Amino acid sequence: MKPYLEHLSPPPDASWSLLNRRLDDAIPFEWHHHPEFELTLTLNSRGQRFIGDHVGDYGHGDLVLVGPNLPHTWASREKVDPAVPHVALVFWFRREWIDGLIGGSVELRPIGRLVGRAATGLAFDSRLGQALAADFEAIFARSPAGRFLGLIDILLRIADADDGRPLSATVPRHVEGDRIRLDRVLQHLHQHYHRQVSIEELAKVAALSPSGLHRMFRKHTQANVSDYLIGLRIGEACSRLSGTDQPIQHIAAEVGYASLANFNRQFRRLRGMSPRQYRSSFSR
């Protein structure tokens, strides 16, 4: 798994970041978050989308706006056209940057309403994503000023065309005083999820008492440490089930389960199917 907290830096000639990602084999499960908004258009790909506590299918033209610090990833199952790669066109921008633009421009208020609803993640009609695909692609060939104007145009068109469907029932709420502590704890969990991790160990990482850690963690993730850790383990298991031929018992042990029965029980509780059924869904 990649580090949980992803650090993004805009290029020196721009105030926001973008990525034209083309993958021949698959879009891998890479569970992460970052303080930026993320607008992602996925093309020529089918699979599952994970946004906060949301798990759902996606297809060609999948268009999603993810709010700051909301964990997310995509995991592909197949290409629409096997002859060309999976494509993910991604734009990132910070809250203070977009708020500054909106605050000084009445014309951009629809974007303000759009990003104001994005804390849960928003999924838009795939027909809108397909209609905007050429505009997304064109941005990468433009000058920095042209890319900026292209992003604003796309955001306005999304705001005008579709309200978007909320995805996650839980929303991260970060307070600056807790952010560094919480990120240290999350990093530690993502690095050591495959073994037993105690509350006392995490409390030392956070420089808090066990009860203080429990309050902080629940306040900002809306989950307790145990449930969060189970989600990490099952998420990594999903990645291995969809992307490797490792035996299920081996995967269970690698992600931290000594008991295969317990792994199967937790997997079914979170994904609504057995690990074997989940793997089979990627081989159709």
mmCIF file of C-alpha atoms in Angstrom:
data_model
loop_
_atom_site.group_PDB
_atom_site.id
_atom_site.type_symbol
_atom_site.label_atom_id
_atom_site.label_comp_id
_atom_site.label_asym_id
_atom_site.label_seq_id
_atom_site.Cartn_x
_atom_site.Cartn_y
_atom_site.Cartn_z
ATOM 1 C CA MET A 1 0.000 0.000 0.000
ATOM 2 C CA LYS A 2 1.230 3.524 -0.715
ATOM 3 C CA PRO A 3 1.481 5.954 2.221
ATOM 4 C CA TYR A 4 -1.918 7.050 3.401
ATOM 5 C CA LEU A 5 -1.220 10.801 3.289
ATOM 6 C CA GLU A 6 -0.343 11.804 -0.274
ATOM 7 C CA HIS A 7 1.684 15.008 -0.704
ATOM 8 C CA LEU A 8 0.980 16.935 -3.912
ATOM 9 C CA SER A 9 2.974 19.910 -5.200
ATOM 10 C CA PRO A 10 1.794 22.074 -8.106
ATOM 11 C CA PRO A 11 4.353 22.738 -10.856
ATOM 12 C CA PRO A 12 6.230 26.069 -10.532
ATOM 13 C CA ASP A 13 4.132 27.706 -13.263
ATOM 14 C CA ALA A 14 0.719 26.714 -11.839
ATOM 15 C CA SER A 15 -1.448 27.008 -8.717
ATOM 16 C CA TRP A 16 -3.003 23.528 -9.057
ATOM 17 C CA SER A 17 -1.898 20.054 -10.151
ATOM 18 C CA LEU A 18 -2.970 17.621 -12.838
ATOM 19 C CA LEU A 19 -2.149 14.089 -13.989
ATOM 20 C CA ASN A 20 -2.787 12.193 -17.212
ATOM 21 C CA ARG A 21 -2.577 8.596 -15.991
ATOM 22 C CA ARG A 22 -2.608 5.771 -18.545
ATOM 23 C CA LEU A 23 -2.229 2.195 -17.347
ATOM 24 C CA ASP A 24 -2.038 -0.838 -19.612
ATOM 25 C CA ASP A 25 -2.520 -3.507 -16.942
ATOM 26 C CA ALA A 26 -4.899 -2.144 -14.313
ATOM 27 C CA ILE A 27 -5.804 0.727 -12.022
ATOM 28 C CA PRO A 28 -4.460 -0.591 -8.693
ATOM 29 C CA PHE A 29 -6.091 -0.283 -5.286
ATOM 30 C CA GLU A 30 -4.144 2.597 -3.634
ATOM 31 C CA TRP A 31 -6.078 3.793 -0.582
ATOM 32 C CA HIS A 32 -4.988 7.367 0.232
ATOM 33 C CA HIS A 33 -6.085 10.897 1.051
ATOM 34 C CA HIS A 34 -4.761 14.438 0.700
ATOM 35 C CA PRO A 35 -5.839 17.977 1.692
ATOM 36 C CA GLU A 36 -6.704 18.933 -1.899
ATOM 37 C CA PHE A 37 -9.999 18.554 -3.739
ATOM 38 C CA GLU A 38 -9.678 15.944 -6.495
ATOM 39 C CA LEU A 39 -11.659 15.881 -9.737
ATOM 40 C CA THR A 40 -11.161 12.567 -11.565
ATOM 41 C CA LEU A 41 -12.500 11.410 -14.921
ATOM 42 C CA THR A 42 -11.938 7.693 -15.607
ATOM 43 C CA LEU A 43 -12.157 6.412 -19.180
ATOM 44 C CA ASN A 44 -12.000 2.996 -20.879
ATOM 45 C CA SER A 45 -12.224 1.235 -17.524
ATOM 46 C CA ARG A 46 -14.658 -0.724 -15.369
ATOM 47 C CA GLY A 47 -14.266 -1.756 -11.755
ATOM 48 C CA GLN A 48 -14.994 -0.601 -8.230
ATOM 49 C CA ARG A 49 -14.753 2.839 -6.685
ATOM 50 C CA PHE A 50 -13.989 3.353 -2.971
ATOM 51 C CA ILE A 51 -14.742 6.825 -1.531
ATOM 52 C CA GLY A 52 -14.812 7.084 2.265
ATOM 53 C CA ASP A 53 -17.215 4.333 3.339
ATOM 54 C CA HIS A 54 -18.753 4.121 -0.158
ATOM 55 C CA VAL A 55 -18.074 1.118 -2.396
ATOM 56 C CA GLY A 56 -19.640 1.076 -5.845
ATOM 57 C CA ASP A 57 -19.131 0.086 -9.456
ATOM 58 C CA TYR A 58 -17.774 2.527 -12.031
ATOM 59 C CA GLY A 59 -17.511 2.499 -15.815
ATOM 60 C CA HIS A 60 -16.419 4.568 -18.808
ATOM 61 C CA GLY A 61 -16.984 8.260 -18.128
ATOM 62 C CA ASP A 62 -16.890 7.972 -14.330
ATOM 63 C CA LEU A 63 -16.654 11.550 -13.039
ATOM 64 C CA VAL A 64 -16.107 12.168 -9.329
ATOM 65 C CA LEU A 65 -15.235 15.172 -7.162
ATOM 66 C CA VAL A 66 -13.562 14.118 -3.891
ATOM 67 C CA GLY A 67 -13.403 16.494 -0.918
ATOM 68 C CA PRO A 68 -10.272 17.234 1.150
ATOM 69 C CA ASN A 69 -8.880 14.379 3.280
ATOM 70 C CA LEU A 70 -11.579 11.928 2.177
ATOM 71 C CA PRO A 71 -9.895 8.519 1.629
ATOM 72 C CA HIS A 72 -10.419 7.148 -1.859
ATOM 73 C CA THR A 73 -9.209 4.836 -4.608
ATOM 74 C CA TRP A 74 -10.335 3.067 -7.766
ATOM 75 C CA ALA A 75 -9.640 -0.608 -8.563
ATOM 76 C CA SER A 76 -10.194 -1.700 -12.165
ATOM 77 C CA ARG A 77 -11.687 -5.006 -13.262
ATOM 78 C CA GLU A 78 -11.359 -4.693 -17.043
ATOM 79 C CA LYS A 79 -10.885 -2.299 -19.948
ATOM 80 C CA VAL A 80 -13.798 -1.298 -22.169
ATOM 81 C CA ASP A 81 -11.501 -1.528 -25.225
ATOM 82 C CA PRO A 82 -8.695 -4.037 -24.541
ATOM 83 C CA ALA A 83 -6.472 -2.410 -27.187
ATOM 84 C CA VAL A 84 -6.034 0.888 -25.307
ATOM 85 C CA PRO A 85 -5.116 1.669 -21.684
ATOM 86 C CA HIS A 86 -7.162 2.538 -18.643
ATOM 87 C CA VAL A 87 -7.212 6.354 -18.396
ATOM 88 C CA ALA A 88 -7.560 8.541 -15.302
ATOM 89 C CA LEU A 89 -7.476 12.318 -15.860
ATOM 90 C CA VAL A 90 -7.008 13.968 -12.469
ATOM 91 C CA PHE A 91 -7.091 17.599 -11.303
ATOM 92 C CA TRP A 92 -6.176 18.680 -7.729
ATOM 93 C CA PHE A 93 -6.719 22.098 -6.149
ATOM 94 C CA ARG A 94 -6.614 23.438 -2.609
ATOM 95 C CA ARG A 95 -9.572 24.871 -0.713
ATOM 96 C CA GLU A 96 -7.913 28.228 -0.037
ATOM 97 C CA TRP A 97 -7.118 28.659 -3.740
ATOM 98 C CA ILE A 98 -10.640 27.939 -4.974
ATOM 99 C CA ASP A 99 -12.179 29.937 -2.099
ATOM 100 C CA GLY A 100 -10.039 32.933 -3.087
ATOM 101 C CA LEU A 101 -11.253 32.753 -6.679
ATOM 102 C CA ILE A 102 -14.885 32.326 -5.707
ATOM 103 C CA GLY A 103 -14.790 35.064 -3.068
ATOM 104 C CA GLY A 104 -13.715 37.661 -5.615
ATOM 105 C CA SER A 105 -15.991 36.614 -8.481
ATOM 106 C CA VAL A 106 -19.776 36.501 -8.401
ATOM 107 C CA GLU A 107 -19.672 34.564 -11.668
ATOM 108 C CA LEU A 108 -17.974 31.623 -9.931
ATOM 109 C CA ARG A 109 -20.549 31.135 -7.182
ATOM 110 C CA PRO A 110 -21.886 27.945 -8.832
ATOM 111 C CA ILE A 111 -18.417 26.432 -8.297
ATOM 112 C CA GLY A 112 -18.627 27.466 -4.647
ATOM 113 C CA ARG A 113 -21.881 25.567 -4.250
ATOM 114 C CA LEU A 114 -20.356 22.586 -6.047
ATOM 115 C CA VAL A 115 -17.229 22.284 -3.887
ATOM 116 C CA GLY A 116 -19.299 23.036 -0.792
ATOM 117 C CA ARG A 117 -21.081 19.706 -1.324
ATOM 118 C CA ALA A 118 -17.942 17.693 -2.089
ATOM 119 C CA ALA A 119 -16.964 16.711 1.460
ATOM 120 C CA THR A 120 -18.794 13.385 0.998
ATOM 121 C CA GLY A 121 -17.513 12.909 -2.548
ATOM 122 C CA LEU A 122 -19.837 13.529 -5.504
ATOM 123 C CA ALA A 123 -20.431 11.187 -8.454
ATOM 124 C CA PHE A 124 -21.856 12.634 -11.665
ATOM 125 C CA ASP A 125 -23.715 11.022 -14.547
ATOM 126 C CA SER A 126 -21.298 9.118 -16.805
ATOM 127 C CA ARG A 127 -22.868 10.848 -19.807
ATOM 128 C CA LEU A 128 -21.558 14.150 -18.442
ATOM 129 C CA GLY A 129 -18.119 12.607 -17.970
ATOM 130 C CA GLN A 130 -18.116 11.352 -21.556
ATOM 131 C CA ALA A 131 -19.277 14.755 -22.846
ATOM 132 C CA LEU A 132 -16.393 16.459 -20.986
ATOM 133 C CA ALA A 133 -13.724 13.919 -21.974
ATOM 134 C CA ALA A 134 -12.357 15.976 -24.891
ATOM 135 C CA ASP A 135 -12.132 19.076 -22.685
ATOM 136 C CA PHE A 136 -10.268 17.145 -19.989
ATOM 137 C CA GLU A 137 -7.832 15.757 -22.574
ATOM 138 C CA ALA A 138 -7.279 19.173 -24.196
ATOM 139 C CA ILE A 139 -6.155 20.788 -20.939
ATOM 140 C CA PHE A 140 -2.902 18.821 -20.916
ATOM 141 C CA ALA A 141 -1.752 20.409 -24.205
ATOM 142 C CA ARG A 142 -2.452 23.998 -23.125
ATOM 143 C CA SER A 143 -0.280 26.714 -21.612
ATOM 144 C CA PRO A 144 -0.513 27.248 -17.827
ATOM 145 C CA ALA A 145 -3.015 30.099 -18.323
ATOM 146 C CA GLY A 146 -5.007 27.983 -20.768
ATOM 147 C CA ARG A 147 -5.093 25.068 -18.317
ATOM 148 C CA PHE A 148 -6.379 27.401 -15.594
ATOM 149 C CA LEU A 149 -9.201 28.697 -17.817
ATOM 150 C CA GLY A 150 -9.991 25.143 -18.915
ATOM 151 C CA LEU A 151 -10.356 23.960 -15.316
ATOM 152 C CA ILE A 152 -12.692 26.834 -14.436
ATOM 153 C CA ASP A 153 -14.798 26.130 -17.532
ATOM 154 C CA ILE A 154 -15.079 22.426 -16.650
ATOM 155 C CA LEU A 155 -16.047 23.165 -13.044
ATOM 156 C CA LEU A 156 -18.713 25.639 -14.201
ATOM 157 C CA ARG A 157 -20.130 23.133 -16.666
ATOM 158 C CA ILE A 158 -20.289 20.433 -13.998
ATOM 159 C CA ALA A 159 -21.953 22.857 -11.564
ATOM 160 C CA ASP A 160 -24.516 23.873 -14.183
ATOM 161 C CA ALA A 161 -25.253 20.411 -15.579
ATOM 162 C CA ASP A 162 -25.550 18.048 -12.610
ATOM 163 C CA ASP A 163 -25.988 18.273 -8.825
ATOM 164 C CA GLY A 164 -23.980 15.099 -8.282
ATOM 165 C CA ARG A 165 -24.797 12.135 -6.069
ATOM 166 C CA PRO A 166 -23.238 12.089 -2.556
ATOM 167 C CA LEU A 167 -21.134 9.000 -1.938
ATOM 168 C CA SER A 168 -19.728 8.623 1.584
ATOM 169 C CA ALA A 169 -21.902 8.658 4.692
ATOM 170 C CA THR A 170 -18.906 9.675 6.834
ATOM 171 C CA VAL A 171 -16.846 12.813 6.336
ATOM 172 C CA PRO A 172 -13.389 13.568 7.802
ATOM 173 C CA ARG A 173 -13.306 16.637 10.035
ATOM 174 C CA HIS A 174 -9.739 17.797 10.581
ATOM 175 C CA VAL A 175 -8.836 20.419 13.166
ATOM 176 C CA GLU A 176 -5.351 21.902 12.715
ATOM 177 C CA GLY A 177 -4.289 21.140 16.288
ATOM 178 C CA ASP A 178 -5.023 17.431 15.791
ATOM 179 C CA ARG A 179 -3.984 17.086 12.159
ATOM 180 C CA ILE A 180 -0.311 16.260 12.718
ATOM 181 C CA ARG A 181 -1.105 13.758 15.474
ATOM 182 C CA LEU A 182 -3.805 12.102 13.410
ATOM 183 C CA ASP A 183 -1.611 11.870 10.318
ATOM 184 C CA ARG A 184 1.139 10.216 12.391
ATOM 185 C CA VAL A 185 -1.362 7.656 13.690
ATOM 186 C CA LEU A 186 -2.790 6.988 10.226
ATOM 187 C CA GLN A 187 0.685 6.606 8.745
ATOM 188 C CA HIS A 188 1.579 4.132 11.498
ATOM 189 C CA LEU A 189 -1.594 2.125 10.921
ATOM 190 C CA HIS A 190 -1.037 1.973 7.177
ATOM 191 C CA GLN A 191 2.548 0.824 7.649
ATOM 192 C CA HIS A 192 1.783 -1.823 10.292
ATOM 193 C CA TYR A 193 -1.808 -2.947 9.579
ATOM 194 C CA HIS A 194 -0.565 -6.496 8.883
ATOM 195 C CA ARG A 195 0.353 -7.108 12.535
ATOM 196 C CA GLN A 196 -1.279 -6.541 15.898
ATOM 197 C CA VAL A 197 -1.329 -2.827 16.727
ATOM 198 C CA SER A 198 -2.314 -1.849 20.258
ATOM 199 C CA ILE A 199 -4.035 1.310 21.461
ATOM 200 C CA GLU A 200 -1.071 1.928 23.777
ATOM 201 C CA GLU A 201 1.323 1.802 20.818
ATOM 202 C CA LEU A 202 -0.769 4.287 18.840
ATOM 203 C CA ALA A 203 -1.150 6.547 21.884
ATOM 204 C CA LYS A 204 2.651 6.823 22.069
ATOM 205 C CA VAL A 205 2.794 7.687 18.357
ATOM 206 C CA ALA A 206 0.222 10.446 18.926
ATOM 207 C CA ALA A 207 1.742 11.600 22.242
ATOM 208 C CA LEU A 208 -1.663 11.201 23.883
ATOM 209 C CA SER A 209 -3.212 9.023 26.556
ATOM 210 C CA PRO A 210 -5.134 5.981 25.279
ATOM 211 C CA SER A 211 -8.439 7.693 26.095
ATOM 212 C CA GLY A 212 -7.256 10.901 24.365
ATOM 213 C CA LEU A 213 -6.282 8.928 21.286
ATOM 214 C CA HIS A 214 -9.671 7.212 21.229
ATOM 215 C CA ARG A 215 -11.541 10.544 21.399
ATOM 216 C CA MET A 216 -9.390 12.193 18.726
ATOM 217 C CA PHE A 217 -9.587 9.238 16.368
ATOM 218 C CA ARG A 218 -13.357 8.862 16.591
ATOM 219 C CA LYS A 219 -13.908 12.620 16.302
ATOM 220 C CA HIS A 220 -12.007 12.905 13.015
ATOM 221 C CA THR A 221 -12.659 9.554 11.341
ATOM 222 C CA GLN A 222 -16.117 8.680 12.745
ATOM 223 C CA ALA A 223 -14.746 5.193 13.470
ATOM 224 C CA ASN A 224 -12.891 3.441 16.260
ATOM 225 C CA VAL A 225 -9.348 2.172 15.715
ATOM 226 C CA SER A 226 -10.408 -1.460 15.505
ATOM 227 C CA ASP A 227 -12.963 -0.876 12.745
ATOM 228 C CA TYR A 228 -10.548 1.367 10.853
ATOM 229 C CA LEU A 229 -7.839 -1.296 11.023
ATOM 230 C CA ILE A 230 -10.262 -3.943 9.747
ATOM 231 C CA GLY A 231 -11.121 -1.634 6.836
ATOM 232 C CA LEU A 232 -7.429 -1.269 5.993
ATOM 233 C CA ARG A 233 -6.848 -5.005 6.050
ATOM 234 C CA ILE A 234 -9.895 -5.805 3.946
ATOM 235 C CA GLY A 235 -8.993 -3.009 1.519
ATOM 236 C CA GLU A 236 -5.533 -4.468 0.985
ATOM 237 C CA ALA A 237 -7.075 -7.921 0.625
ATOM 238 C CA CYS A 238 -9.363 -6.543 -2.116
ATOM 239 C CA SER A 239 -6.328 -5.204 -3.958
ATOM 240 C CA ARG A 240 -4.596 -8.589 -3.806
ATOM 241 C CA LEU A 241 -7.701 -10.558 -4.716
ATOM 242 C CA SER A 242 -8.326 -8.436 -7.794
ATOM 243 C CA GLY A 243 -4.708 -8.054 -8.903
ATOM 244 C CA THR A 244 -2.905 -11.293 -7.987
ATOM 245 C CA ASP A 245 -3.338 -15.063 -8.022
ATOM 246 C CA GLN A 246 -2.210 -15.474 -4.404
ATOM 247 C CA PRO A 247 -4.170 -18.138 -2.472
ATOM 248 C CA ILE A 248 -6.864 -16.649 -0.271
ATOM 249 C CA GLN A 249 -5.395 -18.188 2.884
ATOM 250 C CA HIS A 250 -2.023 -16.587 2.057
ATOM 251 C CA ILE A 251 -3.669 -13.190 1.512
ATOM 252 C CA ALA A 252 -5.506 -13.475 4.835
ATOM 253 C CA ALA A 253 -2.237 -14.123 6.671
ATOM 254 C CA GLU A 254 -0.395 -11.341 4.828
ATOM 255 C CA VAL A 255 -2.975 -8.703 5.792
ATOM 256 C CA GLY A 256 -3.012 -9.690 9.453
ATOM 257 C CA TYR A 257 -5.468 -12.562 9.953
ATOM 258 C CA ALA A 258 -4.207 -15.709 11.681
ATOM 259 C CA SER A 259 -7.682 -17.219 11.300
ATOM 260 C CA LEU A 260 -9.057 -17.747 7.799
ATOM 261 C CA ALA A 261 -12.572 -18.061 9.235
ATOM 262 C CA ASN A 262 -12.272 -14.644 10.893
ATOM 263 C CA PHE A 263 -10.950 -13.148 7.647
ATOM 264 C CA ASN A 264 -13.865 -14.594 5.670
ATOM 265 C CA ARG A 265 -16.349 -13.313 8.258
ATOM 266 C CA GLN A 266 -14.935 -9.766 8.291
ATOM 267 C CA PHE A 267 -14.636 -9.681 4.497
ATOM 268 C CA ARG A 268 -18.265 -10.685 4.019
ATOM 269 C CA ARG A 269 -19.398 -8.103 6.605
ATOM 270 C CA LEU A 270 -17.642 -5.262 4.777
ATOM 271 C CA ARG A 271 -18.040 -6.321 1.138
ATOM 272 C CA GLY A 272 -21.278 -8.326 1.238
ATOM 273 C CA MET A 273 -19.679 -11.359 -0.407
ATOM 274 C CA SER A 274 -16.977 -13.929 0.235
ATOM 275 C CA PRO A 275 -13.347 -13.334 -0.839
ATOM 276 C CA ARG A 276 -13.767 -16.023 -3.495
ATOM 277 C CA GLN A 277 -16.868 -14.327 -4.907
ATOM 278 C CA TYR A 278 -15.078 -10.973 -4.898
ATOM 279 C CA ARG A 279 -12.147 -12.416 -6.859
ATOM 280 C CA SER A 280 -14.517 -14.073 -9.326
ATOM 281 C CA SER A 281 -16.131 -10.694 -10.094
ATOM 282 C CA PHE A 282 -12.817 -9.540 -11.612
ATOM 283 C CA SER A 283 -12.450 -12.500 -13.959
ATOM 284 C CA ARG A 284 -15.664 -12.190 -15.948
#
